[in-house]
Short mmCIF file of C-alpha atoms in Angstrom, two decimals:
data_model
loop_
_atom_site.label_atom_id
_atom_site.label_comp_id
_atom_site.label_asym_id
_atom_site.label_seq_id
_atom_site.Cartn_x
_atom_site.Cartn_y
_atom_site.Cartn_z
CA MET A 120 0.00 0.00 0.00
CA ASP A 121 1.29 3.46 -0.93
CA VAL A 122 0.98 5.97 1.90
CA THR A 123 0.49 9.31 0.13
CA LYS A 124 0.09 12.78 1.56
CA LYS A 125 -3.50 12.79 0.30
CA ARG A 126 -4.32 9.65 2.31
CA LEU A 127 -2.81 11.10 5.46
CA GLU A 128 -4.80 14.31 4.95
CA ASP A 129 -7.95 12.23 4.48
CA ALA A 130 -7.17 10.41 7.75
CA ALA A 131 -6.85 13.80 9.46
CA THR A 132 -10.19 14.89 7.97
CA GLU A 133 -11.78 11.75 9.42
CA LYS A 134 -10.29 12.71 12.83
CA ILE A 135 -8.20 9.51 12.94
CA ILE A 136 -5.06 11.60 13.42
CA SER A 137 -4.52 15.34 13.73
CA SER A 138 -3.33 17.53 10.86
CA GLU A 139 -0.03 18.12 12.68
CA GLN A 140 0.46 14.37 13.09
CA ALA A 141 -0.34 13.81 9.41
CA GLU A 142 2.28 16.37 8.35
CA THR A 143 4.91 15.03 10.77
CA LEU A 144 4.27 11.44 9.72
CA TYR A 145 4.49 12.37 6.04
CA ARG A 146 7.85 14.09 6.53
CA TYR A 147 9.12 11.08 8.49
CA LEU A 148 8.05 8.61 5.78
CA ILE A 149 9.65 10.75 3.05
CA ALA A 150 12.93 10.82 5.00
CA GLN A 151 12.81 7.04 5.54
CA ASP A 152 12.08 6.41 1.86
CA GLN A 153 14.70 8.68 0.28
CA ASP A 154 17.19 5.86 -0.36
CA VAL A 155 14.66 3.50 -1.93
CA PRO A 156 14.91 3.56 -5.77
CA LYS A 157 11.82 5.25 -7.17
CA PHE A 158 10.66 6.70 -10.47
CA THR A 159 11.44 10.31 -9.60
CA PHE A 160 13.36 12.88 -11.63
CA THR A 161 16.22 12.88 -9.11
CA HIS A 162 16.61 9.11 -9.18
CA VAL A 163 16.31 9.02 -12.98
CA LEU A 164 19.23 11.47 -13.16
CA TYR A 165 21.24 9.36 -10.72
CA TYR A 166 20.81 6.12 -12.66
CA LEU A 167 21.01 7.69 -16.12
CA GLY A 168 24.32 9.35 -15.30
CA GLY A 169 25.66 6.25 -13.56
CA LEU A 170 24.69 3.89 -16.38
CA ILE A 171 26.21 6.20 -18.98
CA ALA A 172 29.51 6.21 -17.03
CA ILE A 173 29.38 2.43 -16.55
CA GLY A 174 28.46 1.88 -20.20
CA ALA A 175 31.40 4.02 -21.33
CA MET A 176 33.80 1.63 -19.58
CA THR A 177 31.98 -1.56 -20.62
CA LEU A 178 29.46 -1.84 -23.46
CA PHE A 179 30.55 1.26 -25.39
CA MET A 180 34.30 0.85 -25.06
CA ASN A 181 35.94 1.33 -28.50
CA LEU A 182 39.28 0.45 -30.03
CA GLY A 183 40.73 3.88 -29.24
CA TRP A 184 41.86 2.69 -25.81
CA GLU A 185 44.00 -0.04 -27.36
CA ALA A 186 46.45 2.73 -28.31
CA PHE A 187 47.33 3.14 -24.63
CA GLY A 188 48.65 -0.42 -24.49
CA GLY A 189 48.21 -2.75 -21.54
CA VAL A 190 50.11 -0.60 -19.06
CA GLY A 191 48.13 2.51 -19.99
CA ILE A 192 44.77 0.74 -19.79
CA PHE A 193 45.67 -0.74 -16.40
CA PHE A 194 46.77 2.51 -14.74
CA ILE A 195 43.94 4.59 -16.24
CA SER A 196 41.48 1.99 -14.89
CA ILE A 197 43.12 2.21 -11.46
CA LEU A 198 42.88 6.03 -11.58
CA TYR A 199 39.18 5.84 -12.47
CA ALA A 200 38.64 3.33 -9.66
CA VAL A 201 40.29 5.64 -7.13
CA ILE A 202 38.05 8.49 -8.29
CA GLY A 203 35.00 6.20 -8.05
CA LEU A 204 35.86 5.14 -4.49
CA LYS A 205 36.50 8.76 -3.52
CA LEU A 206 33.08 9.77 -4.85
CA THR A 207 31.51 6.82 -3.03
CA ASN A 208 32.90 7.99 0.31
CA ILE A 209 31.95 11.64 -0.36
CA PHE A 210 28.34 10.70 -1.20
CA LEU A 211 28.19 8.32 1.75
CA ALA A 212 29.33 11.06 4.13
CA LYS A 213 26.41 13.19 2.87
CA ASN A 214 23.92 10.30 3.28
CA LEU A 215 23.40 10.13 -0.49
CA ASN A 216 23.26 6.34 -0.62
CA ILE A 217 21.97 5.91 -4.17
CA PRO A 218 24.74 7.91 -5.92
CA ALA A 219 27.23 6.30 -3.51
CA GLY A 220 26.04 2.86 -4.59
CA ILE A 221 26.27 3.81 -8.27
CA SER A 222 29.82 5.10 -7.81
CA ALA A 223 30.86 1.89 -6.03
CA THR A 224 29.27 -0.17 -8.83
CA PHE A 225 31.25 1.85 -11.37
CA VAL A 226 34.44 0.70 -9.62
CA VAL A 227 33.41 -2.96 -9.84
CA CYS A 228 32.58 -2.56 -13.54
CA LEU A 229 36.12 -1.26 -14.14
CA SER A 230 37.61 -4.54 -12.87
CA PRO A 231 37.53 -6.55 -16.14
CA LEU A 232 39.12 -3.63 -18.02
CA ALA A 233 41.91 -3.34 -15.44
CA ILE A 234 42.56 -7.10 -15.52
CA TYR A 235 42.59 -7.06 -19.33
CA GLY A 236 45.15 -4.24 -19.28
CA LEU A 237 47.27 -6.08 -16.72
CA GLN A 238 47.28 -9.26 -18.82
CA GLN A 239 48.23 -7.27 -21.92
CA TRP A 240 51.00 -5.51 -20.01
CA LEU A 241 52.44 -8.77 -18.67
CA GLY A 242 52.23 -10.40 -22.10
CA VAL A 243 49.98 -13.24 -20.95
CA TRP A 244 46.84 -12.26 -22.85
CA PRO A 245 45.71 -15.29 -24.91
CA GLY A 246 44.33 -14.83 -28.42
CA GLU A 247 43.87 -11.77 -30.60
CA SER A 248 40.54 -10.58 -29.19
CA VAL A 249 40.26 -7.13 -27.59
CA TYR A 250 38.38 -5.83 -24.59
CA ARG A 251 35.34 -4.56 -26.46
CA ASP A 252 34.57 -8.18 -27.46
CA TYR A 253 34.09 -9.10 -23.79
CA HIS A 254 30.37 -8.26 -23.87
CA ARG A 255 29.83 -9.63 -27.37
CA TYR A 256 31.45 -13.05 -27.70
CA ILE A 257 31.75 -16.22 -25.60
CA LYS A 258 35.42 -17.15 -25.03
CA TRP A 259 37.13 -19.17 -22.32
CA HIS A 260 39.89 -16.63 -21.67
CA TRP A 261 37.42 -14.06 -20.30
CA LEU A 262 37.37 -16.24 -17.17
CA TYR A 263 40.33 -14.43 -15.58
CA MET A 264 38.51 -11.12 -15.95
CA GLU A 265 35.29 -12.61 -14.59
CA LEU A 266 36.91 -14.22 -11.55
CA GLY A 267 38.72 -10.98 -10.76
CA THR A 268 35.47 -9.01 -11.14
CA LEU A 269 33.69 -11.39 -8.77
CA ALA A 270 36.46 -10.99 -6.20
CA VAL A 271 36.42 -7.18 -6.40
CA GLY A 272 32.61 -7.16 -6.40
CA VAL A 273 32.34 -9.31 -3.29
CA ILE A 274 34.94 -7.21 -1.42
CA ILE A 275 33.30 -3.88 -2.29
CA ALA A 276 29.80 -5.25 -1.64
CA TRP A 277 30.99 -6.49 1.77
CA ARG A 278 32.53 -3.09 2.50
CA TYR A 279 29.68 -0.83 1.35
CA LYS A 280 26.61 -3.12 1.30
CA PHE A 281 24.71 -1.33 -1.48
CA PRO A 282 22.11 -3.52 -3.26
CA PHE A 283 23.03 -2.06 -6.70
CA LEU A 284 26.50 -3.60 -6.31
CA ILE A 285 24.93 -7.02 -6.86
CA MET A 286 24.13 -6.07 -10.48
CA PRO A 287 27.68 -6.50 -11.92
CA ILE A 288 28.13 -9.63 -9.79
CA ALA A 289 24.95 -11.16 -11.24
CA VAL A 290 25.95 -10.23 -14.81
CA THR A 291 29.43 -11.70 -14.28
CA LEU A 292 27.98 -14.99 -12.99
CA TRP A 293 25.81 -15.15 -16.11
CA TYR A 294 28.78 -14.45 -18.41
CA MET A 295 30.97 -16.93 -16.57
CA SER A 296 28.50 -19.79 -17.01
CA MET A 297 28.68 -19.36 -20.79
CA ASP A 298 32.46 -19.01 -20.88
CA ILE A 299 32.99 -22.08 -18.68
CA THR A 300 30.84 -23.99 -21.17
CA ALA A 301 33.09 -22.77 -23.98
CA MET A 302 36.17 -23.93 -22.07
CA ILE A 303 34.72 -27.39 -21.33
CA SER A 304 33.51 -27.92 -24.90
CA GLY A 305 36.79 -26.74 -26.43
CA GLY A 306 35.24 -23.61 -27.90
CA ASP A 307 32.73 -25.40 -30.14
CA ILE A 308 29.44 -24.79 -28.37
CA ALA A 309 26.33 -26.40 -29.83
CA TRP A 310 23.14 -24.39 -29.53
CA GLU A 311 21.43 -27.19 -27.61
CA LEU A 312 24.23 -27.10 -25.01
CA ARG A 313 23.95 -23.31 -24.72
CA LYS A 314 20.21 -23.59 -24.08
CA LEU A 315 20.67 -26.20 -21.37
CA VAL A 316 23.48 -24.25 -19.70
CA SER A 317 21.31 -21.11 -19.71
CA LEU A 318 18.38 -23.08 -18.26
CA TYR A 319 20.31 -24.70 -15.39
CA THR A 320 22.41 -21.60 -14.66
CA GLY A 321 19.18 -19.64 -14.36
CA LEU A 322 17.80 -22.16 -11.91
CA LEU A 323 20.97 -21.98 -9.81
CA MET A 324 20.88 -18.17 -9.81
CA ILE A 325 17.20 -18.18 -8.79
CA GLY A 326 18.10 -20.55 -5.94
CA LEU A 327 20.97 -18.26 -4.93
CA ALA A 328 18.66 -15.23 -5.07
CA PHE A 329 16.11 -16.98 -2.86
CA TRP A 330 18.83 -17.84 -0.33
CA VAL A 331 20.07 -14.23 -0.34
CA ASP A 332 16.47 -13.02 -0.03
CA ILE A 333 15.84 -15.10 3.10
CA ARG A 334 19.08 -13.99 4.73
CA SER A 335 18.95 -10.27 3.92
CA TYR A 336 15.32 -9.17 3.52
CA LYS A 337 15.45 -7.29 6.85
CA LYS A 338 18.36 -5.14 5.62
CA ALA A 339 17.97 -4.40 1.90
CA ASP A 340 16.90 -6.01 -1.36
CA TYR A 341 20.21 -7.66 -2.29
CA ALA A 342 18.45 -10.43 -4.26
CA PHE A 343 16.82 -8.12 -6.84
CA TRP A 344 19.47 -8.30 -9.58
CA ILE A 345 20.19 -12.00 -9.05
CA TYR A 346 16.49 -12.75 -9.51
CA ILE A 347 16.40 -10.69 -12.72
CA PHE A 348 19.35 -12.33 -14.45
CA GLY A 349 18.44 -15.75 -13.06
CA VAL A 350 14.92 -15.53 -14.50
CA ILE A 351 16.22 -14.18 -17.83
CA ALA A 352 18.71 -17.04 -18.15
CA PHE A 353 16.20 -19.71 -17.05
CA TRP A 354 13.26 -18.47 -19.13
CA GLY A 355 15.46 -17.76 -22.16
CA GLY A 356 16.92 -21.27 -22.08
CA LEU A 357 13.50 -22.85 -21.48
CA SER A 358 11.78 -20.89 -24.26
CA SER A 359 14.47 -21.65 -26.82
CA LEU A 360 14.28 -25.42 -26.31
CA HIS A 361 12.64 -27.07 -29.32
CA SER A 362 10.08 -29.86 -29.04
CA ASP A 363 7.48 -31.41 -31.36
CA SER A 364 5.59 -32.89 -28.41
CA GLU A 365 2.31 -31.26 -27.44
CA LEU A 366 2.80 -32.55 -23.89
CA SER A 367 6.16 -30.76 -23.55
CA LYS A 368 4.61 -27.55 -24.93
CA PHE A 369 1.82 -27.84 -22.37
CA MET A 370 4.43 -28.40 -19.64
CA TYR A 371 6.12 -25.20 -20.81
CA PHE A 372 2.80 -23.41 -20.33
CA CYS A 373 2.43 -24.89 -16.83
CA ILE A 374 5.96 -23.80 -15.88
CA ASN A 375 5.14 -20.26 -16.98
CA LEU A 376 1.95 -20.33 -14.89
CA LEU A 377 4.05 -21.57 -11.97
CA MET A 378 6.43 -18.64 -12.51
CA ILE A 379 3.49 -16.24 -12.24
CA GLY A 380 2.46 -17.91 -8.97
CA VAL A 381 6.00 -17.75 -7.58
CA GLY A 382 6.24 -14.08 -8.60
CA VAL A 383 3.03 -13.25 -6.75
CA LEU A 384 4.11 -15.28 -3.72
CA LEU A 385 7.55 -13.68 -3.46
CA ILE A 386 6.34 -10.30 -4.78
CA ARG A 387 8.89 -10.45 -7.62
CA ARG A 388 7.50 -8.89 -10.80
CA VAL A 389 10.20 -10.38 -13.01
CA PHE A 390 8.67 -13.87 -12.58
CA VAL A 391 5.20 -12.54 -13.42
CA VAL A 392 6.34 -10.62 -16.51
CA PHE A 393 8.24 -13.50 -18.12
CA GLY A 394 5.65 -16.06 -17.01
CA ALA A 395 2.91 -13.98 -18.62
CA ILE A 396 4.91 -13.62 -21.86
CA GLY A 397 5.48 -17.38 -22.01
CA SER A 398 1.83 -18.16 -21.25
CA CYS A 399 0.60 -15.78 -23.93
CA GLY A 400 3.09 -17.31 -26.37
CA TYR A 401 1.65 -20.78 -25.73
CA LEU A 402 -1.95 -19.57 -26.13
CA GLY A 403 -0.93 -17.83 -29.35
CA TYR A 404 0.54 -21.11 -30.57
CA LEU A 405 -2.73 -22.91 -29.81
CA ALA A 406 -4.76 -20.26 -31.64
CA SER A 407 -2.54 -20.11 -34.74
CA ASP A 408 -1.59 -23.79 -35.08
CA VAL A 409 -3.56 -26.33 -33.07
CA PHE A 410 -7.01 -24.70 -33.18
CA ARG A 411 -6.53 -22.52 -36.25
CA ASP A 412 -9.92 -23.38 -37.81
CA SER A 413 -11.90 -23.90 -34.62
CA TRP A 414 -14.62 -21.37 -33.74
CA LEU A 415 -14.90 -22.96 -30.29
CA PHE A 416 -11.37 -22.12 -29.12
CA PRO A 417 -11.90 -18.34 -28.57
CA VAL A 418 -15.18 -19.12 -26.77
CA ALA A 419 -13.48 -21.67 -24.49
CA LEU A 420 -10.58 -19.30 -23.86
CA SER A 421 -12.97 -16.48 -22.94
CA ALA A 422 -14.74 -18.80 -20.49
CA ILE A 423 -11.40 -19.76 -18.93
CA GLY A 424 -10.46 -16.08 -18.62
CA LEU A 425 -13.74 -15.18 -16.93
CA GLY A 426 -13.32 -18.22 -14.67
CA ILE A 427 -9.91 -16.91 -13.57
CA VAL A 428 -11.48 -13.51 -12.85
CA TYR A 429 -14.11 -15.24 -10.67
CA LEU A 430 -11.32 -17.19 -8.96
CA GLY A 431 -9.76 -13.80 -8.15
CA VAL A 432 -13.04 -12.66 -6.59
CA LEU A 433 -13.15 -15.78 -4.39
CA TRP A 434 -9.50 -15.34 -3.47
CA GLN A 435 -10.05 -11.74 -2.40
CA LYS A 436 -12.98 -12.84 -0.25
CA HIS A 437 -11.08 -15.59 1.57
CA GLU A 438 -7.48 -14.37 1.16
CA GLN A 439 -6.71 -13.80 4.84
CA THR A 440 -7.95 -17.23 5.95
CA ILE A 441 -6.26 -19.17 3.13
CA THR A 442 -3.00 -17.24 3.47
CA LYS A 443 -2.85 -17.81 7.20
CA LYS A 444 -3.42 -21.57 6.83
CA LEU A 445 -0.91 -21.98 4.01
CA ARG A 446 1.80 -19.96 5.75
CA SER A 447 1.42 -22.02 8.92
CA LEU A 448 2.71 -25.01 6.90
CA LEU A 449 5.90 -23.20 5.80
CA PRO A 450 9.30 -23.08 7.57
CA VAL A 451 9.68 -20.15 9.96
CA THR A 452 12.30 -18.30 7.87
CA LEU A 453 10.20 -18.49 4.69
CA ARG A 454 7.06 -17.48 6.59
CA GLU A 455 8.83 -14.43 8.02
CA LEU A 456 10.10 -13.49 4.55
CA LEU A 457 6.60 -13.60 3.03
CA GLU A 458 5.06 -11.72 5.96
CA ALA A 459 7.70 -9.00 5.73
CA LYS A 460 7.11 -8.58 1.97
CA ALA A 461 3.36 -8.54 2.44
#
């Protein structure tokens, strides 16, 4: 529930609280909520500027930096990292946690570039690929950069404890799963293997996110980015698997429905979004292929849709009783997590 100033004023009008209490409570809630990412102009500027700076050192890196050579790339990266850490501490001292977290994340994102420069400088860089290929191609020798990034990310996340710092760690884990596959397969990666690796890596990341969620929900949302990349990897691998079996296609539909249920249970929109896309994709397949010439299919689908709406009405009516009974069957830690999110 969103507690707005209008609702507090309405409560004061109804004599539930006084106008002075409504104003004081509103100011308190605003102060408590200032470090929570929201769709405000200030926060948009924070993240836009931070992502542009991060993108400049990662996705948008061009060949111009190769002219500096390994030693130049390494020391320039270190200089940028020092500036990023300095900004992190300055923002932190002013209680500006969001820009502090973005600055610390910028430092972590510099890690693969610094490691690449160090390898070039020491003459141990394998192959002829360059840094800008890091985000474009799957190669086994990115593993040194990824392991180093994970190490730096964990250290800085332990030191500063900003949830946004988990983003580069989650991306690196995703990259590393693909590059380890390339190393094991000798560089020749079949598409079927890629799909399976993406599927199982996604499942592992979702499991990791759930574990992090249970352990840290009282502090901050550290699991957010792990959930996002875990679901993307899992759903992408699952959706790209090919099958001529109607049963397996129906199972795909059921898994997507399960994702929607898990998303609602854990209050994680990423599960709901991708589950809904997958479910609609399956229904579209039924309409265009299986029941292409059937006039009954749209009628049956409309009836199912209205039935789900009625199920929602029943759920709203008995939600408290059902929820209480179901949660009593869960382990204490999971029950506390769901109650805190609710």
